C-alpha positions as a printed Julia matrix, in Angstrom:
260×3 Matrix{Float64}:
 115.56  -24.6    14.52
 113.79  -22.48   17.13
 114.59  -18.66   16.77
 115.27  -16.8    19.9
 112.74  -13.91   20.92
 113.92  -10.75   20.54
 115.6    -9.19   23.89
 112.72   -6.32   24.14
 110.13   -8.88   23.76
 111.97  -11.0    26.84
 111.84   -7.89   28.85
 108.29   -7.2    28.1
 107.03  -10.53   29.36
 109.18  -10.22   32.44
 107.2    -7.0    33.69
 103.72   -7.48   35.52
 101.46   -4.55   34.81
  99.11   -4.53   37.6
  97.11   -1.45   36.64
  96.72    0.67   33.4
  97.65    3.51   33.14
 100.86    3.01   35.03
 100.67    6.78   35.94
  97.8     9.19   36.25
  98.23   12.76   35.91
  95.43   15.0    37.41
  94.08   17.79   34.93
  95.5    21.11   35.32
  91.99   22.74   35.18
  88.39   21.06   35.95
  85.47   23.49   35.11
  82.81   23.71   37.77
  79.54   21.55   36.87
  76.8    23.42   35.73
  73.33   22.79   37.39
  71.44   23.63   34.05
  71.6    24.81   30.55
  73.27   27.89   29.42
  72.45   30.22   26.67
  75.17   32.2    25.36
  74.08   35.39   23.38
  75.31   38.49   22.36
  75.19   41.66   24.96
  72.12   43.78   24.56
  72.3    47.37   23.28
  69.5    48.64   25.31
  67.7    47.55   28.46
  64.29   46.75   26.83
  65.25   43.06   25.96
  68.25   40.87   27.02
  69.55   40.84   23.59
  69.06   42.98   20.43
  70.57   40.41   17.96
  67.69   38.88   15.88
  68.84   35.18   16.19
  69.89   35.31   19.51
  66.57   36.84   20.59
  64.71   34.64   18.6
  66.16   31.6    20.33
  66.03   33.35   23.73
  62.09   33.84   23.24
  61.53   30.49   21.94
  62.95   28.94   25.11
  61.0    31.43   27.25
  57.9    30.31   25.53
  58.43   26.5    26.14
  59.13   27.12   29.73
  62.45   25.86   29.42
  64.98   26.51   32.35
  68.39   27.75   31.32
  70.84   30.28   32.61
  71.74   33.5    30.4
  75.48   34.36   29.85
  76.83   37.24   27.42
  79.62   36.52   24.88
  80.77   38.71   22.19
  82.78   35.85   20.64
  80.94   33.8    18.3
  83.86   31.16   18.0
  83.21   29.73   20.93
  80.08   28.21   19.38
  80.27   24.92   17.63
  79.51   26.59   14.34
  81.09   29.81   14.99
  77.69   31.58   15.48
  75.65   32.68   18.22
  73.56   31.79   20.09
  74.54   28.52   21.37
  73.16   26.1    24.17
  75.53   24.35   26.62
  73.98   21.29   28.4
  74.9    20.25   31.95
  77.0    17.13   30.36
  78.99   19.19   28.18
  76.97   18.91   24.97
  77.26   22.29   23.1
  73.93   22.82   20.96
  74.4    25.43   18.06
  71.38   27.78   16.87
  70.65   25.29   14.23
  69.86   22.23   16.4
  68.34   24.14   19.29
  64.77   23.7    18.02
  65.39   19.83   17.55
  66.28   19.74   21.23
  63.33   21.54   21.98
  61.07   18.63   20.1
  58.64   21.4    19.28
  56.57   19.34   16.96
  54.68   20.24   14.13
  53.97   24.02   12.96
  50.43   25.21   11.88
  51.91   28.4    10.21
  54.59   27.24    7.86
  53.81   29.46    5.13
  53.75   32.63    7.38
  57.05   31.45    8.81
  58.39   31.31    5.48
  56.91   34.66    4.7
  58.28   36.31    7.68
  61.91   34.56    6.86
  61.86   35.81    3.31
  60.58   39.09    4.1
  61.65   40.39    7.47
  64.9    38.46    8.29
  66.8    40.18    5.01
  65.46   43.71    6.03
  67.08   43.22    9.34
  70.2    41.88    7.85
  70.47   44.83    5.37
  69.8    47.32    8.02
  72.45   46.02   10.45
  75.31   45.38    7.98
  74.63   46.67    4.57
  73.0    49.96    5.05
  76.1    52.78    6.0
  74.06   54.29    9.04
  72.61   51.4    10.12
  76.24   49.47   10.44
  77.56   52.47   11.96
  74.73   52.48   14.55
  74.54   48.64   15.05
  76.92   46.31   13.28
  79.8    48.03   14.45
  78.72   47.26   18.16
  79.38   43.35   17.19
  83.19   44.18   16.84
  83.82   46.36   19.89
  86.07   43.98   21.22
  88.66   44.2    18.69
  91.02   46.88   17.57
  90.16   49.52   14.86
  92.14   47.91   12.14
  90.58   44.35   12.94
  87.02   46.03   13.08
  87.39   47.43    9.92
  88.41   44.04    8.16
  86.06   42.21   10.14
  83.29   44.37    9.23
  83.86   44.37    5.34
  84.09   40.61    5.46
  80.59   40.33    7.19
  79.1    43.26    5.37
  80.01   41.8     1.92
  79.05   38.37    2.94
  75.63   39.49    3.99
  75.42   41.61    0.76
  76.24   38.66   -1.49
  73.78   36.58    0.4
  71.12   39.06    0.11
  71.62   39.26   -3.53
  71.52   35.87   -4.3
  68.3    35.7    -2.46
  66.98   38.42   -4.94
  67.79   37.07   -8.37
  64.06   37.44   -9.34
  64.38   41.55   -8.92
  67.52   41.93  -10.77
  71.39   41.6   -10.2
  71.85   44.83   -8.05
  71.12   44.79   -4.44
  68.36   46.95   -3.88
  67.43   48.21   -0.42
  64.14   49.45   -1.49
  63.11   46.12   -2.74
  64.3    44.6     0.4
  62.1    46.84    2.78
  59.08   46.57    0.26
  59.23   43.09    0.91
  59.36   43.42    4.58
  56.48   45.91    4.63
  54.29   43.24    2.31
  55.2    40.55    5.09
  53.8    43.11    7.7
  50.63   43.42    6.16
  49.95   39.61    5.93
  51.26   39.38    9.55
  48.72   42.08   10.66
  45.89   40.16    9.16
  47.11   37.13   10.86
  47.42   38.76   14.22
  43.86   40.22   13.82
  42.42   41.03   17.44
  44.46   38.21   18.86
  47.24   38.19   21.57
  49.78   35.95   19.54
  50.26   34.87   15.83
  50.56   31.34   16.63
  47.29   31.33   18.79
  46.55   31.52   22.47
  50.29   30.65   23.3
  53.38   31.88   21.56
  55.35   29.75   19.25
  58.05   29.81   16.59
  56.4    32.19   14.36
  55.9    34.44   17.33
  59.89   34.19   18.48
  60.84   34.97   14.93
  58.53   38.04   14.06
  59.15   39.56   17.59
  62.82   39.27   17.05
  62.73   40.86   13.8
  60.49   44.05   14.76
  62.31   44.35   17.81
  65.52   44.97   15.79
  63.42   47.73   13.69
  62.1    49.52   17.07
  65.37   49.25   18.75
  67.53   50.44   16.22
  69.36   53.84   16.99
  69.03   54.62   13.35
  65.67   55.53   11.32
  64.54   52.93    8.39
  61.56   52.48    6.17
  59.87   50.02    8.4
  60.5    51.6    11.61
  58.9    54.88   10.36
  55.75   52.75    9.24
  55.56   51.07   12.51
  55.86   54.39   14.79
  54.24   57.02   12.68
  51.24   58.69   14.17
  47.92   56.68   13.83
  49.92   53.93   12.14
  47.66   51.02   10.86
  50.76   48.69   12.27
  50.16   49.9    15.83
  48.71   46.62   16.9
  52.02   45.04   15.9
  53.86   47.54   17.84
  51.43   46.43   20.85
  52.34   42.89   20.02
  56.24   43.43   20.47
  55.81   45.14   23.88
  53.58   42.26   25.17
  56.11   39.57   24.22
  58.89   42.01   25.68
  57.12   41.27   28.92
  57.71   37.56   28.69
  61.23   37.51   27.69
């Protein structure tokens, strides 16, 4: 015995769909197309460089070194980035690339200075992070500027979270020196890195050879942070003291500043 079909199925069978979707609603907002990639970075705290944040300046310098065409935009909101960190690169097709994958996007190839890059990353980067976020004078003069868009109460909370996180990260990376976070040890590591980089630079113009590369971008961004900081640090004192042996590195920063 045949089972009669449900009334709803009969109704659907009687409707002829000539198009799908049946109704198209225009979007309320359509962003303007961008002609070329856009790099979003923290705004500068001085007029010497387009940005004074170490990671933002490193990526910006790297794009400049590779003659990558892009437009620069300033933002103080890292949550606009895919990984909630600045900088990030927005491509014309809408793809957003975070700072950890921009180098892959550039297809830089093999690096001949892997050991020196690791030395700079282990010696210089922690010293800049300590100066900006952990050192009380540095946080008051530099770190607080990252939070200027928030209320005083929110600044205090976010500042404590960021400072504590940086301190824990630095401490975990200094296990061989003991449990206590020691700023003197951090700065000593930075000075040892400077000594090695000074030898590598020699009479040359760049650390990576005839043309600046990944190592130059990292070292330039770190040294600029020390030289541009509105507070004193042991590294800045060594770089700027009278007849300093590190003057070639200061001149090196000035050369690259003209390129970015």
